[in-house]
Coordinates of C-alpha atoms in Angstrom, one line a residue:
Chain A
M22 CA 4.3 24.7 5.4
K23 CA 1.7 21.8 5.6
N24 CA 4.2 19.8 4.6
I25 CA 7.0 20.5 6.5
I26 CA 4.5 20.0 9.7
Q27 CA 3.4 16.9 7.9
M28 CA 7.3 15.5 7.8
I29 CA 8.3 16.7 11.6
A30 CA 5.0 15.0 12.8
L31 CA 6.1 11.9 10.6
C32 CA 9.7 11.9 12.2
G33 CA 8.9 12.7 15.1
C34 CA 11.9 13.4 16.0
V35 CA 12.8 17.2 16.7
L36 CA 14.0 17.5 19.9
A37 CA 13.7 21.5 20.8
T38 CA 10.5 23.0 19.0
P39 CA 11.8 26.2 16.4
A40 CA 10.4 29.4 16.7
W41 CA 8.3 29.0 13.7
A42 CA 6.2 25.6 15.4
Q43 CA 5.0 28.0 18.2
N44 CA 3.5 29.9 16.4
A45 CA 2.0 27.6 14.0
T46 CA -1.0 26.8 12.8
I47 CA -2.7 23.7 11.1
G48 CA -6.3 23.1 10.5
I49 CA -9.3 20.1 10.4
E50 CA -8.2 20.2 6.6
Q51 CA -4.6 19.3 7.3
F52 CA -5.9 16.5 9.4
D53 CA -8.4 15.6 7.1
S54 CA -4.6 15.1 4.9
W55 CA -3.0 13.2 7.9
I56 CA -6.2 10.8 7.3
F57 CA -6.8 10.2 4.2
Q58 CA -3.6 10.7 2.3
G59 CA -4.0 10.2 -1.5
N60 CA -7.7 11.2 -1.8
A61 CA -8.5 14.7 -2.6
N62 CA -11.5 15.5 0.1
Q63 CA -13.6 13.1 2.6
D64 CA -16.3 12.3 -0.3
Q65 CA -13.6 11.5 -2.5
A66 CA -12.6 9.1 0.0
R67 CA -16.2 7.6 0.5
S68 CA -17.2 7.3 -3.3
T69 CA -13.5 5.0 -3.3
L70 CA -15.0 3.0 -0.4
E71 CA -17.7 1.9 -1.7
S72 CA -16.4 0.5 -5.0
R73 CA -14.7 -1.0 -2.2
I74 CA -17.7 -2.9 -2.0
E75 CA -18.4 -4.1 -5.2
L76 CA -14.8 -5.4 -5.6
E77 CA -15.4 -7.3 -2.2
I78 CA -18.6 -8.6 -3.3
T79 CA -17.2 -9.4 -7.3
R80 CA -14.5 -11.1 -5.4
I81 CA -16.6 -13.2 -3.8
A82 CA -18.9 -13.9 -6.2
Q83 CA -16.1 -14.7 -8.9
T84 CA -16.1 -17.9 -6.9
V85 CA -19.0 -18.9 -5.8
S86 CA -22.5 -18.1 -7.5
L87 CA -24.6 -14.9 -5.2
T88 CA -28.3 -14.5 -5.6
D89 CA -29.5 -10.8 -5.6
D90 CA -30.5 -11.1 -2.1
Q91 CA -27.0 -11.9 -0.9
K92 CA -25.6 -9.4 -2.7
E93 CA -27.8 -6.9 -0.8
R94 CA -26.8 -8.0 2.6
L95 CA -23.2 -8.2 1.9
K96 CA -23.3 -4.3 0.2
L97 CA -25.5 -3.4 3.7
A98 CA -23.1 -4.6 5.7
G99 CA -19.9 -3.3 4.3
N100 CA -22.1 0.7 3.8
G101 CA -22.4 -0.2 7.7
D102 CA -18.0 -0.5 8.2
I103 CA -18.1 2.1 6.6
K104 CA -20.1 3.8 8.1
R105 CA -18.5 2.7 11.7
F106 CA -15.3 4.2 9.8
Y107 CA -16.4 7.5 9.5
D108 CA -18.2 7.6 13.0
R109 CA -14.2 7.0 14.3
V110 CA -13.6 9.9 11.8
E111 CA -15.8 12.1 14.0
K112 CA -14.9 11.0 16.7
A113 CA -11.5 12.3 16.0
R114 CA -11.7 15.0 14.1
R115 CA -13.8 16.4 17.4
Q116 CA -10.8 15.7 19.7
F117 CA -8.5 17.4 17.1
L118 CA -10.6 20.3 17.0
S119 CA -11.3 20.6 21.0
M120 CA -7.2 20.7 20.8
G121 CA -7.3 24.4 20.6
E122 CA -5.2 26.6 18.3
Q123 CA -1.2 26.9 19.8
W124 CA 0.7 23.9 17.9
E125 CA 3.6 23.5 19.7
Q126 CA 5.5 20.4 18.6
N127 CA 4.5 18.1 21.1
R128 CA 0.8 18.8 20.5
I129 CA 1.2 19.1 16.9
N130 CA 2.7 15.1 17.9
E131 CA -0.2 14.4 19.6
A132 CA -3.0 15.8 16.9
Y133 CA -1.1 13.4 14.2
Q134 CA -1.4 10.7 16.8
L135 CA -5.2 11.0 16.3
A136 CA -4.6 10.4 13.2
V137 CA -2.2 7.1 12.4
P138 CA -4.7 5.2 13.3
L139 CA -7.8 5.7 10.9
Q140 CA -5.7 6.4 8.1
Q141 CA -3.3 3.1 8.6
E142 CA -6.8 1.5 8.8
L143 CA -8.2 3.1 5.6
R144 CA -5.2 1.9 3.4
K145 CA -5.1 -2.1 5.4
G146 CA -8.5 -1.6 4.3
L147 CA -12.0 -1.7 6.2
F148 CA -13.0 -5.5 5.0
G149 CA -11.1 -7.5 6.6
S150 CA -11.2 -10.7 8.8
D151 CA -13.0 -8.7 11.6
S152 CA -15.5 -6.4 9.3
L153 CA -19.3 -6.7 9.8
L154 CA -18.3 -7.2 6.2
Q155 CA -16.7 -10.3 6.5
K156 CA -19.0 -11.4 9.2
V157 CA -22.2 -10.9 7.3
V158 CA -20.2 -13.5 4.7
A159 CA -20.2 -16.3 7.3
T160 CA -23.4 -16.1 7.9
T161 CA -24.7 -15.4 4.4
V162 CA -22.8 -18.4 2.8
T163 CA -23.3 -22.0 2.8
E164 CA -20.8 -24.2 3.9
E165 CA -19.5 -25.6 0.6
Q166 CA -19.5 -22.3 -0.6
S167 CA -17.2 -21.1 2.4
E168 CA -15.0 -24.3 1.7
E169 CA -14.8 -22.7 -2.3
M170 CA -13.6 -19.0 -0.7
R171 CA -11.1 -20.7 1.9
K172 CA -9.5 -22.8 -0.8
E173 CA -9.0 -19.8 -3.4
T174 CA -8.0 -17.7 -0.3
E175 CA -5.3 -19.4 0.7
R176 CA -4.1 -20.2 -3.2
L177 CA -4.3 -16.8 -3.4
M178 CA -1.7 -16.1 -0.4
Q179 CA 0.4 -18.7 -1.6
L180 CA 1.0 -16.4 -5.4
R181 CA 1.0 -13.1 -3.2
K182 CA 3.9 -15.1 -1.2
E183 CA 5.9 -16.0 -4.5
S184 CA 5.2 -12.4 -6.2
A185 CA 7.0 -11.1 -3.3
V186 CA 9.8 -12.9 -3.0
K187 CA 10.6 -12.7 -6.6
V188 CA 9.8 -9.3 -6.3
F189 CA 12.3 -9.2 -3.6
L190 CA 14.7 -11.3 -4.9
A191 CA 14.6 -9.8 -9.3
G192 CA 15.8 -6.3 -7.4
M193 CA 18.1 -7.3 -5.3
G194 CA 19.8 -9.1 -8.3
R195 CA 19.9 -5.6 -9.3
Q196 CA 22.5 -4.6 -6.9
I197 CA 24.4 -8.2 -6.0
P198 CA 25.1 -10.2 -8.6
M199 CA 23.7 -13.6 -8.9
T200 CA 24.0 -16.3 -11.1
S201 CA 20.6 -18.3 -11.7
T202 CA 21.4 -20.8 -9.2
Q203 CA 22.1 -18.6 -6.1
R204 CA 19.2 -16.9 -7.3
S205 CA 16.5 -20.4 -8.0
K206 CA 18.0 -21.3 -4.3
L207 CA 17.4 -18.1 -2.9
T208 CA 14.1 -17.7 -3.7
E209 CA 13.6 -21.5 -1.9
L210 CA 14.9 -20.7 1.0
V211 CA 13.5 -17.4 1.2
M212 CA 9.6 -18.8 0.3
Q213 CA 9.9 -21.5 2.7
Q214 CA 10.8 -18.7 5.7
M215 CA 7.3 -16.9 4.1
T216 CA 4.6 -18.2 6.8
S217 CA 2.7 -15.7 6.6
I218 CA 2.2 -12.1 3.6
G219 CA -0.7 -10.2 6.0
D220 CA -2.9 -7.6 4.2
D221 CA -1.1 -4.6 3.5
D222 CA 0.7 -5.2 0.2
A223 CA 2.9 -2.0 1.6
Y224 CA 5.3 -3.5 3.9
T225 CA 5.4 -6.5 1.6
N226 CA 9.1 -5.8 0.6
Y227 CA 10.0 -5.5 4.6
L228 CA 8.4 -8.4 5.4
V229 CA 10.8 -10.1 2.9
S230 CA 13.7 -8.4 3.9
Y231 CA 13.0 -9.7 7.2
R232 CA 11.6 -13.0 6.3
L233 CA 15.5 -13.2 4.5
S234 CA 17.3 -12.5 7.6
E235 CA 15.5 -15.7 8.8
V236 CA 17.6 -17.6 6.4
P237 CA 20.3 -19.8 8.3
L238 CA 23.4 -19.0 7.4
D239 CA 25.0 -22.4 6.7
D240 CA 21.5 -22.5 4.1
Y241 CA 23.6 -20.3 1.4
K242 CA 26.5 -19.3 2.9
D243 CA 29.0 -21.9 0.6
L244 CA 26.4 -20.2 -2.6
F245 CA 27.9 -16.8 -2.6
D246 CA 31.3 -15.7 -2.3
E247 CA 32.8 -13.1 0.3
A248 CA 32.2 -9.5 -1.7
Q249 CA 28.2 -11.4 -2.6
M250 CA 27.8 -12.4 1.0
K251 CA 28.6 -8.7 2.4
A252 CA 26.2 -7.1 -0.2
I253 CA 23.4 -9.9 1.0
D254 CA 25.0 -9.1 5.0
Q255 CA 23.8 -5.9 4.3
S256 CA 20.1 -6.9 3.1
T257 CA 19.8 -9.1 6.5
Q258 CA 21.2 -6.1 8.6
Q259 CA 17.9 -3.8 6.9
G260 CA 16.2 -6.9 7.0
K261 CA 16.3 -7.5 10.6
A262 CA 15.9 -3.4 11.8
M263 CA 11.7 -3.7 10.6
K264 CA 11.4 -7.1 12.7
A265 CA 9.0 -3.9 15.5
M266 CA 8.0 -2.3 13.3
L267 CA 6.3 -5.8 11.6
E268 CA 5.7 -6.9 14.7
Q269 CA 3.8 -3.3 15.4
R270 CA 2.0 -4.7 12.4
G271 CA 1.2 -7.5 13.3
L272 CA 2.6 -8.5 10.3
L273 CA 5.2 -11.4 11.5
N274 CA 2.0 -13.8 13.0
E275 CA 2.1 -17.2 11.8
K276 CA -1.3 -17.3 10.6
P277 CA -0.9 -17.9 7.3
Chain B
M23 CA 33.0 5.6 -31.3
F24 CA 32.3 3.1 -28.2
T25 CA 31.4 0.6 -30.6
F26 CA 33.9 0.6 -33.0
R27 CA 36.4 0.4 -30.0
W28 CA 34.6 -2.0 -28.2
I29 CA 35.3 -4.5 -31.3
A30 CA 38.5 -3.0 -31.1
V31 CA 40.1 -4.0 -27.8
G32 CA 37.7 -7.4 -28.0
W33 CA 39.7 -8.7 -30.8
F34 CA 42.8 -7.1 -29.3
V35 CA 41.8 -9.5 -26.2
S36 CA 40.6 -12.4 -27.9
C37 CA 43.6 -13.0 -29.4
M38 CA 45.9 -12.8 -25.9
T39 CA 43.5 -15.7 -24.9
L40 CA 44.1 -17.8 -28.1
S41 CA 47.9 -16.8 -28.6
T42 CA 50.7 -15.3 -26.2
T43 CA 50.9 -11.8 -25.8
V44 CA 53.3 -11.2 -28.5
D45 CA 52.1 -12.8 -30.9
C46 CA 49.0 -10.6 -30.3
L47 CA 50.5 -8.0 -30.3
A48 CA 52.7 -8.5 -33.8
Q49 CA 48.7 -9.2 -35.4
V50 CA 47.8 -5.8 -34.4
D51 CA 47.4 -3.0 -36.3
A52 CA 47.8 -0.8 -33.8
Q53 CA 47.5 3.2 -35.8
A54 CA 44.1 1.9 -37.9
V55 CA 42.9 1.5 -35.0
E56 CA 43.3 4.8 -33.9
D57 CA 42.6 6.3 -37.1
A58 CA 39.5 4.7 -37.3
S59 CA 38.4 5.7 -33.5
A60 CA 39.2 9.2 -34.8
E61 CA 37.2 8.9 -38.2
T62 CA 34.1 8.0 -35.4
E63 CA 35.0 10.1 -32.2
P64 CA 31.5 12.5 -31.6
A65 CA 32.3 16.1 -31.8
N66 CA 30.7 16.6 -28.9
D67 CA 32.0 14.0 -26.5
A68 CA 34.0 15.7 -23.7
E69 CA 31.5 17.9 -23.6
E70 CA 28.6 15.9 -22.5
Q71 CA 28.6 14.6 -18.5
A72 CA 28.0 10.9 -19.1
P73 CA 25.2 10.5 -16.1
D74 CA 27.1 8.8 -12.5
F75 CA 24.3 7.1 -11.5
L76 CA 24.5 5.0 -14.2
V77 CA 27.9 3.3 -12.8
P78 CA 26.5 1.3 -9.9
M79 CA 24.8 -0.3 -12.5
I80 CA 27.1 -1.2 -15.3
N81 CA 29.6 -2.1 -12.1
V82 CA 26.7 -4.8 -11.2
E83 CA 27.2 -6.0 -14.4
L84 CA 30.3 -6.1 -14.5
S85 CA 30.9 -8.2 -11.9
L86 CA 28.1 -10.5 -13.1
V87 CA 30.0 -11.3 -15.9
K88 CA 33.3 -11.5 -14.1
R89 CA 31.5 -14.6 -12.0
V90 CA 30.1 -16.1 -15.1
C91 CA 32.3 -15.2 -17.6
E92 CA 35.3 -16.4 -15.6
P93 CA 37.5 -13.5 -17.7
N94 CA 41.6 -13.3 -17.1
D95 CA 43.0 -10.2 -16.0
V96 CA 44.2 -9.4 -19.4
Q97 CA 40.4 -9.6 -20.3
M98 CA 38.7 -7.7 -17.7
K99 CA 41.3 -4.7 -18.1
A100 CA 39.5 -4.9 -21.6
I101 CA 36.2 -5.2 -20.6
V102 CA 36.1 -2.3 -17.7
A103 CA 37.6 -0.1 -20.2
A104 CA 34.7 -0.7 -23.0
A105 CA 32.6 -0.4 -20.2
K106 CA 33.7 2.4 -19.3
E107 CA 33.8 3.9 -23.4
A108 CA 29.6 2.8 -23.1
H109 CA 28.8 4.2 -19.8
K110 CA 30.7 7.9 -21.5
A111 CA 28.4 7.2 -24.3
M112 CA 25.1 7.0 -22.0
T113 CA 24.5 11.0 -22.7
D114 CA 22.2 9.9 -25.3
I115 CA 19.3 8.1 -22.5
V116 CA 19.2 11.3 -20.1
E117 CA 17.3 14.6 -21.1
Q118 CA 20.2 17.0 -21.7
P119 CA 19.2 20.5 -20.2
E120 CA 19.8 21.9 -23.4
E121 CA 16.3 19.9 -24.7
L122 CA 14.0 20.8 -21.6
D123 CA 11.8 23.0 -22.9
D124 CA 8.4 22.9 -21.8
D125 CA 6.2 23.8 -25.2
K126 CA 8.4 21.1 -27.4
P127 CA 7.1 17.6 -26.8
R128 CA 9.8 15.5 -26.3
S129 CA 10.7 12.9 -29.3
S130 CA 11.0 9.5 -26.0
P131 CA 8.8 9.4 -22.8
V132 CA 10.4 10.1 -19.9
K133 CA 11.0 6.3 -18.5
F134 CA 12.8 7.0 -15.0
M135 CA 13.6 9.5 -12.9
G136 CA 17.1 9.6 -11.8
P137 CA 18.5 10.6 -8.8
N138 CA 19.1 14.5 -8.7
G139 CA 15.9 14.5 -10.8
E140 CA 17.2 13.1 -14.4
S141 CA 14.7 12.4 -16.9
V142 CA 15.9 9.2 -18.1
L143 CA 14.4 8.5 -21.4
A144 CA 15.1 4.5 -21.6
N145 CA 15.2 2.6 -19.5
P146 CA 18.6 2.1 -17.9
Y147 CA 18.8 -1.7 -16.4
V148 CA 17.9 -2.6 -20.1
R149 CA 20.5 -0.3 -21.4
V150 CA 23.1 -1.1 -19.1
R151 CA 22.7 -5.2 -20.4
Q152 CA 22.6 -4.4 -24.1
D153 CA 25.7 -2.3 -24.2
M154 CA 27.4 -4.7 -22.1
A155 CA 26.1 -7.8 -24.5
K156 CA 27.5 -6.3 -27.3
L157 CA 31.4 -5.5 -25.5
L158 CA 31.2 -8.6 -24.3
K159 CA 31.2 -10.5 -27.7
P160 CA 34.7 -9.1 -29.1
I161 CA 36.5 -9.3 -26.2
V162 CA 35.6 -12.9 -24.8
S163 CA 36.0 -16.5 -26.4
E164 CA 32.9 -18.2 -27.1
P165 CA 32.3 -20.5 -24.5
Q166 CA 32.1 -17.9 -22.2
Y167 CA 30.2 -15.3 -24.3
A168 CA 27.4 -18.4 -24.7
K169 CA 27.8 -18.6 -20.2
Y170 CA 27.2 -15.4 -20.1
T171 CA 24.4 -14.7 -22.4
E172 CA 22.9 -18.0 -20.8
E173 CA 22.6 -16.3 -17.9
V174 CA 21.1 -13.1 -18.3
K175 CA 18.2 -15.1 -20.6
A176 CA 18.0 -17.0 -17.8
R177 CA 17.3 -13.1 -15.9
E178 CA 15.7 -11.9 -18.1
E179 CA 13.1 -14.4 -17.9
Y180 CA 13.4 -14.2 -14.3
E181 CA 12.0 -10.5 -14.0
R182 CA 10.1 -11.0 -16.9
E183 CA 8.1 -13.6 -15.2
T184 CA 8.0 -11.7 -11.8
A185 CA 6.8 -8.8 -13.9
I186 CA 3.8 -10.5 -14.7
A187 CA 2.6 -12.7 -12.5
L188 CA 3.1 -8.9 -10.7
V189 CA 0.7 -7.5 -13.4
V190 CA -1.5 -9.8 -13.0
K191 CA -1.7 -9.4 -8.9
I192 CA -1.9 -6.2 -9.2
L193 CA -5.0 -6.1 -11.1
D194 CA -6.2 -8.9 -9.4
A195 CA -6.4 -6.7 -6.3
K196 CA -7.7 -4.3 -8.1
L197 CA -10.3 -5.6 -9.8
A198 CA -11.7 -9.2 -8.3
F199 CA -10.6 -11.8 -11.5
S200 CA -11.4 -15.4 -11.7
A201 CA -9.4 -17.8 -11.7
D202 CA -9.6 -18.2 -15.7
Q203 CA -9.1 -14.8 -16.3
R204 CA -6.2 -14.6 -14.2
E205 CA -4.6 -17.7 -16.1
R206 CA -5.9 -15.6 -19.6
V207 CA -4.3 -12.0 -18.5
Q208 CA -1.5 -13.9 -17.7
K209 CA -1.6 -15.8 -21.4
I210 CA -1.5 -12.3 -22.9
F211 CA 1.3 -10.6 -21.4
R212 CA 3.9 -13.5 -22.1
S213 CA 2.9 -13.1 -25.7
E214 CA 2.2 -9.8 -26.2
A215 CA 3.6 -7.6 -23.7
K216 CA 6.6 -4.9 -24.6
D217 CA 9.2 -3.1 -22.2
I218 CA 7.0 -4.8 -18.8
D219 CA 9.7 -4.1 -16.4
I220 CA 9.3 -4.5 -12.3
H221 CA 10.2 -1.4 -11.6
W222 CA 7.3 0.2 -12.9
L223 CA 4.8 -2.1 -11.0
V224 CA 6.3 -1.8 -7.4
L225 CA 4.8 1.3 -6.6
A226 CA 1.1 0.8 -8.1
D227 CA 1.6 -2.7 -6.2
T228 CA 1.8 -1.2 -2.7
N229 CA -0.8 1.7 -4.1
G230 CA -4.5 0.6 -3.4
D231 CA -6.2 2.8 -6.2
L232 CA -3.4 3.2 -7.7
L233 CA -3.4 1.3 -11.9
P234 CA -0.2 1.6 -14.3
P235 CA -0.8 2.2 -17.2
L236 CA -1.3 -0.6 -18.8
P237 CA -2.4 -1.1 -22.5
D238 CA -6.2 -1.8 -22.1
Q239 CA -5.4 -3.9 -25.4
L240 CA -3.9 -6.2 -22.9
F241 CA -6.7 -7.1 -20.4
V242 CA -9.9 -5.0 -20.5
P243 CA -11.3 -7.2 -22.9
V244 CA -11.6 -10.2 -20.3
L245 CA -13.2 -7.6 -18.2
N246 CA -17.2 -8.4 -17.0
D247 CA -19.7 -5.0 -16.8
A248 CA -18.9 -4.7 -12.5
Q249 CA -15.5 -5.1 -13.5
Q250 CA -15.4 -2.6 -15.8
K251 CA -17.1 -0.2 -13.6
L252 CA -14.7 -0.8 -10.9
L253 CA -11.5 0.1 -13.5
A254 CA -13.5 3.2 -14.5
S255 CA -13.9 4.2 -10.6
L256 CA -9.2 4.0 -9.9
R257 CA -6.2 6.3 -11.1
R258 CA -4.7 5.7 -14.0
E259 CA -1.2 7.1 -13.9
N260 CA 1.9 7.1 -14.9
V261 CA 4.3 7.7 -12.1
I262 CA 8.0 7.6 -12.9
P263 CA 9.9 5.6 -10.3
G264 CA 12.9 7.1 -9.2
I265 CA 15.8 4.8 -9.8
F266 CA 17.6 4.6 -6.1
D267 CA 13.6 4.6 -4.7
A268 CA 14.3 0.8 -3.2
G269 CA 17.2 2.0 -1.7
L270 CA 20.7 0.7 -2.5
I271 CA 22.7 -2.3 -1.2
E272 CA 26.6 -1.8 -1.8
F273 CA 28.2 -3.9 -3.3
G274 CA 31.9 -3.7 -3.1
E275 CA 33.3 -4.5 -6.5
E276 CA 33.9 -0.9 -7.9
W277 CA 35.1 -1.4 -11.4
L278 CA 33.8 1.9 -12.7
K279 CA 34.4 5.2 -10.1

């Protein structure tokens, strides 16, 4: 039953409320599961987030040497990010509980919309550029360390872009027969379009598909035959259809 | 049975590329081929159902052959016929209903799930390619075959390098590697990893807490204490990928229906 409700809420495409849904009940556990998804409960999610602070600190320490004091300050900032997130979760839970127990379809959607931003925030990670942790990093490390970290981040972004493009095209090569010359050229062309990649790997494939759709047709039409072009066109159409979704998630920003 | 047929058909077609149809036909002892085929025919051939979901993969490979080897019509016909036989023999990579018994250990771990929940016991992409290489050899000329092997080698290298880069990226995202660790792990995987496939890794790449069950000896020795702790907090699950979960692009050439 929970799954059915979740599917309906996810699709958001039911035109009329089915009779059974008028009497459906969703509880706080269901609401929590929308937010915390793969985690069994809030405690597990908290423990995962605490591990992520360690991950962030380990990552910084791989590039620049940190003192124990610096590490402690970063840990405190990371815990601050977790607290801020849970404050927002509590606020959303209170709103959910105040919605009563009459779960008509539009109210299920309304409840789900309360959970979605938190769910996305959690999946994307709490320690991105707007986080307390990153702000404290900026004030904790020296200018020289900051420059080293910037270079390392840039290098990793480049590796992520290359990986994303190659994974996409390797998969595509299992559906469209391609010679190595064709594959190499397409890799090069899509790489040129990959001005950004974003933080959320869940959308990387869609992003590459969209970037492929941006490659000018003239750049590759002579390289492929008619049947191949027709299949590539299917892929670019799928990519174009992703534009609004990618924009909504800020993945088409031109920053690297 | 199917291997023998490929060889028989292949030899036949090779002859046709070198000689005239009439000359070549005279060289074929049709009866001998038929007799040998009958001898190697499996008894339950007609009973087992060839998995339909492998057909698009075979068709893509046949389309690649068409582009790379540029076979003539007679060769292509023979290649398609041999591929059809190879497909029929692919029942062995799908767990048959009579083999499904929860109390019995599987002879081979499930590697992929078919679109209808079929348990696939081998990497179907690898199998289709291996079969194609086998069936092609006796049918096409040496230069044609060399072109194909060169092309598939390049594809294999591209896919393998991509998969290894993805492994390093996944481990780095979850365990925060240094530049040196990234290089070391990449090197180890290049020399020691077997059966590595992008299809198995993509799910772990898009799921923050999930780590695919990579062999410990290939990366754990390079981890420091902090990373060992992080590793312990991750879920290491073997998520079996669905063959069509990336969404299919329909390629218009249907050699096998």
